[in-house]
XYZ file of C-alpha atoms in Angstrom:
268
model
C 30.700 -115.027 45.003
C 30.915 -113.701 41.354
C 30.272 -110.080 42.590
C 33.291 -110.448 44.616
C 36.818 -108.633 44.618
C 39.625 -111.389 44.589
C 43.181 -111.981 44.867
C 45.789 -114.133 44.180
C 48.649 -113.860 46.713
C 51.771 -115.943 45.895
C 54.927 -116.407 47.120
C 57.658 -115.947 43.924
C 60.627 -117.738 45.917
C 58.570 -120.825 45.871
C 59.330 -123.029 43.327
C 56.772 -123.386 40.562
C 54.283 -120.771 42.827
C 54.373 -118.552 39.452
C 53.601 -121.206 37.343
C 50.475 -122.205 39.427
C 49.536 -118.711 39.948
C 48.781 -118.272 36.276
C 47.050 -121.767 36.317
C 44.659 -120.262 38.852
C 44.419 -116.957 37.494
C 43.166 -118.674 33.797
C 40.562 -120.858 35.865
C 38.927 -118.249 37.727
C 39.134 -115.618 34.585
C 37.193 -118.910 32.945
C 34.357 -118.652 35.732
C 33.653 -114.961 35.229
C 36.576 -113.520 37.687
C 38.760 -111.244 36.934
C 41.273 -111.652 40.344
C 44.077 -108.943 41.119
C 47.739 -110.756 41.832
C 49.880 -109.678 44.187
C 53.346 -111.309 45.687
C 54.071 -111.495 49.433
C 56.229 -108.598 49.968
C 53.571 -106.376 48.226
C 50.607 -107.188 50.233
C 47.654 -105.028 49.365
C 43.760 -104.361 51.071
C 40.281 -104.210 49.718
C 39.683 -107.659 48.603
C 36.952 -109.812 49.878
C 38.866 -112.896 49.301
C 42.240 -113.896 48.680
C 43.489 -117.475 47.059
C 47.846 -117.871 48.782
C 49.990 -119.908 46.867
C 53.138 -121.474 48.986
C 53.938 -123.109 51.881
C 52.295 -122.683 55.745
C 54.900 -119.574 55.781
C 53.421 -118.279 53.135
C 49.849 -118.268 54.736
C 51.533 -117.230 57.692
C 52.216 -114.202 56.318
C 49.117 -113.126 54.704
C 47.021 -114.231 57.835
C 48.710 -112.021 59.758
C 48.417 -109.097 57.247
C 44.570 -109.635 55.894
C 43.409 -110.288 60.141
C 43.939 -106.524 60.348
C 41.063 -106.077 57.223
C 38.496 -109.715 58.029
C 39.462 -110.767 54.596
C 39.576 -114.399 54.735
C 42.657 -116.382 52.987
C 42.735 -119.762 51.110
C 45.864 -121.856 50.839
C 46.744 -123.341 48.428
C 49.986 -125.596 49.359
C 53.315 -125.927 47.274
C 55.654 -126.599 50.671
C 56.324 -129.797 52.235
C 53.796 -129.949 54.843
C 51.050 -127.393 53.757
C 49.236 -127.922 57.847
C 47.220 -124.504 56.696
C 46.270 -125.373 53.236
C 43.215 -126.275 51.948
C 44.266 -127.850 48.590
C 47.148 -128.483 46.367
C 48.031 -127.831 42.455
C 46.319 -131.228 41.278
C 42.353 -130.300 42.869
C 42.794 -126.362 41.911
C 40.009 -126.697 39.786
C 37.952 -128.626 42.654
C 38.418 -126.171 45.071
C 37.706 -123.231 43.080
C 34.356 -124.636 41.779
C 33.415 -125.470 45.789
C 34.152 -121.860 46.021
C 33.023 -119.973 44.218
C 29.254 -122.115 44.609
C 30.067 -121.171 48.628
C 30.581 -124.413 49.375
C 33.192 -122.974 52.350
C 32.922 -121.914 56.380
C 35.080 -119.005 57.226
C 36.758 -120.251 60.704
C 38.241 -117.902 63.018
C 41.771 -118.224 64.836
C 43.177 -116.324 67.818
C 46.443 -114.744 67.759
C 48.962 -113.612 69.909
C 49.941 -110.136 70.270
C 53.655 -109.139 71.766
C 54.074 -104.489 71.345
C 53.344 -104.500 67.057
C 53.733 -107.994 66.789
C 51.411 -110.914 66.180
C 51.139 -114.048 65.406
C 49.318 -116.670 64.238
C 51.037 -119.546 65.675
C 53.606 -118.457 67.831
C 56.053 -116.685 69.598
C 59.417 -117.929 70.526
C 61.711 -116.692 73.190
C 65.369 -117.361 73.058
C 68.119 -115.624 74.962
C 70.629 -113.704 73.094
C 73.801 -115.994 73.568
C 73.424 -118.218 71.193
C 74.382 -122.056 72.523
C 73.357 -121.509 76.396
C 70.475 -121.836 78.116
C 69.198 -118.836 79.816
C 66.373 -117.933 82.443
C 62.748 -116.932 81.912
C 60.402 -116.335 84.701
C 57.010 -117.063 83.666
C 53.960 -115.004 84.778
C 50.293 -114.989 84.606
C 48.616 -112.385 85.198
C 51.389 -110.657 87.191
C 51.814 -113.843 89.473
C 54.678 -115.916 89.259
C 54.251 -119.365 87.512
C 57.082 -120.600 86.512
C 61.047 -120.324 86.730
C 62.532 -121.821 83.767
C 66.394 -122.469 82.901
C 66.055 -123.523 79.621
C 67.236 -122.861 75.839
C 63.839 -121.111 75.361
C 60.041 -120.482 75.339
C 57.063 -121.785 73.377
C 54.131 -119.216 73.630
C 51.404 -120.335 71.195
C 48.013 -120.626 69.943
C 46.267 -123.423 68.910
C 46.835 -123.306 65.698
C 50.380 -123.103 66.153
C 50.415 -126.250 68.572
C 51.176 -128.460 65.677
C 54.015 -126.432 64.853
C 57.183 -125.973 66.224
C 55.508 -126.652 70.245
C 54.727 -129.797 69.133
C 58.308 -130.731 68.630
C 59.495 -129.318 71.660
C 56.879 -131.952 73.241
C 53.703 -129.510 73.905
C 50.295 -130.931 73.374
C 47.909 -130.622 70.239
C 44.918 -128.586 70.372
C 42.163 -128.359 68.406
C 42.020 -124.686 66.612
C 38.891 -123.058 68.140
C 40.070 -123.845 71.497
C 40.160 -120.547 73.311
C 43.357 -120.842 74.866
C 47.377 -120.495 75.026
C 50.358 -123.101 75.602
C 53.526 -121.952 77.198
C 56.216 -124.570 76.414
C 59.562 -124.254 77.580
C 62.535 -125.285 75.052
C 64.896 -128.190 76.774
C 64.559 -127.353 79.965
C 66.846 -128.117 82.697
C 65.161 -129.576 85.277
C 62.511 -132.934 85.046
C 59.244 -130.726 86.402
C 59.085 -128.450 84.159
C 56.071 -129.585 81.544
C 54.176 -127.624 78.784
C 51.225 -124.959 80.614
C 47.583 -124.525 78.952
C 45.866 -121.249 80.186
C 43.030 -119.804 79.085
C 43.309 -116.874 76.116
C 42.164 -114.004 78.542
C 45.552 -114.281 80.897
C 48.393 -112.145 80.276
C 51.703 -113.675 79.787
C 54.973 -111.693 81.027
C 58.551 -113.255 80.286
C 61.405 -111.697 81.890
C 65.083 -112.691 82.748
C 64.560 -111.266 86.744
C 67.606 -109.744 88.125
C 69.718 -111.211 85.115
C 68.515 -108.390 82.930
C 69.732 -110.770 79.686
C 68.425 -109.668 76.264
C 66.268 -112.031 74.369
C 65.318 -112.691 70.967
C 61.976 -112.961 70.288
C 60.590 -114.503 66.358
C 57.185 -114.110 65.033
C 55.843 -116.977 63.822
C 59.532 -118.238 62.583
C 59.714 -114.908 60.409
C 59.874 -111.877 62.316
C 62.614 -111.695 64.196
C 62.747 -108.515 67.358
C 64.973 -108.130 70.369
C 64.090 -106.702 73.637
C 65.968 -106.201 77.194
C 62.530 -105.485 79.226
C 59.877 -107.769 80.124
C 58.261 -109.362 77.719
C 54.185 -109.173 77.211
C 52.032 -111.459 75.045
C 47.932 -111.149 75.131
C 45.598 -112.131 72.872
C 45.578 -110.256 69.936
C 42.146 -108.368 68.863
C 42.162 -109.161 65.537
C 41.963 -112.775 64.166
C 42.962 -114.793 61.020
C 40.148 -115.757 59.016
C 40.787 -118.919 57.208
C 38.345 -120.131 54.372
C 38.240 -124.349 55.493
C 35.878 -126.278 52.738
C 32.851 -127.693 54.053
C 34.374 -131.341 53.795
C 37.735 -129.879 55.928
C 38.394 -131.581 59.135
C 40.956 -131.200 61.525
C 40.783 -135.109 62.607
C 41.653 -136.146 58.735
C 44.302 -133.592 58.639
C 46.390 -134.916 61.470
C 45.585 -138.419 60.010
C 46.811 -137.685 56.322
C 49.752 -134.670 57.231
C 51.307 -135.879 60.653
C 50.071 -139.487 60.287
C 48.617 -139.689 63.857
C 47.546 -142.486 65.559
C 49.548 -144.794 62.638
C 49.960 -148.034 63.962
C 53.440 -149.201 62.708
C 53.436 -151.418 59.765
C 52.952 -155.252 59.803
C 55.283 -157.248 59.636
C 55.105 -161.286 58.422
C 57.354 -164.077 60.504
């Protein structure tokens, strides 16, 4: 890996992100590699690997941007929950050594892809009036699904199914599932339950003879608004995220969204 060009992306906003961006910059300089630093908003190509320092938004970000180039990202986590990270501050020094010995798979992750916009976990539909529910008439493929009066729509990936759909009540699925989950935001009526399809369908959102305007966000950070039907495929580029080879997605729900915690005993 020594023969490789790498980069440090971090995320200056973050609190202490500069201060561990030097730390990493001093240990790889240490192991022969001289990386390139670069913050979020000043994203650059040509690397063959790039170390992000911040939160899951963070990654977000430069998952989106390095898909577009197959440069596969490492997190490194400094937010609260840190789902897409790989390490933290305290095993730096670990995870570079694993590393750079290629002691890492590269794992692929589908994305969505709405006009110019993708993302890696999802995209949300909301209609413009802010505080009401509006309507959103689900299809697949061109056939109608689903007619939803509700304060929005879930339309994510995988890896985005432990984000915000799970907290709207969608299901979790393991990443390198090939599909989509369309989950509607309160909805107001009792039938109306969270949708897995596979990733090849074609998903088309549209108010029907309301003609409302929605807002649509990318990910939680881009943020577009549209008064035509809505369209969101599978997108033909993927993230690539570097996972070390002791990584799995079991533990992680275990240790970061303590599932399948039995509550504490208690003595009587």
């Amino acid at each position: 890996m020594n023969d490789k060009k790498f980069a440090i992306a971090y995320n200056p906003e973050v609190v202490h992100a500069a201060e561990v961006k030097s730390k990493l910059f001093n240990i790889l300089k240490i192991a022969g590699v001289n990386a390139e630093i670069c913050d979020i908003d000043s994203l650059k190509s040509g690397y063959d690997f790039v170390f992000v320092i911040g939160g899951d938004g963070t990654i977000l970000k430069c998952a989106r941007f390095y898909s577009k180039y197959s440069t596969p990202i490492f997190g490194i986590n400094l937010g609260r929950l840190g789902f897409l990270s790989q390490s933290c501050e305290a095993d730096i020094e670990n995870s570079v050594r694993k590393i750079l010995n290629g002691e890492f798979r590269v794992q692929e992750r589908i994305m969505l892809q709405s006009g110019s916009y993708m993302a890696l976990n999802d995209f949300v539909i909301k209609g413009s009036s802010t505080g009401r529910t509006s309507r959103f008439l689900v299809k697949i493929n061109d056939r109608p699904v689903c007619d939803y009066l509700a304060d929005g729509i879930i339309v994510s990936t995988p890896t985005g199914s432990t984000a915000y759909g799970l907290s709207a009540g969608g299901p979790v699925l393991v990443p390198d599932l090939n599909a989509f989950i369309i989950v509607p935001i309160c909805p107001h009526t009792l039938t109306a339950r969270p949708l897995v399809i596979p990733d090849s369908e074609e998903i088309s959102i549209s108010s029907g003879e309301c003609k409302k305007d929605y807002v649509i966000s990318t990910d939680g950070q881009e943020f577009f608004e549209t008064a035509a039907e809505i369209k969101i495929k599978k997108s033909e580029y993927s993230a690539k995220l570097a996972l070390l080879d002791d990584a799995d997605f079991y533990s992680i729900l275990r240790s970061k969204l303590f599932w399948g915690t039995s509550p504490a005993k208690t003595c009587r």
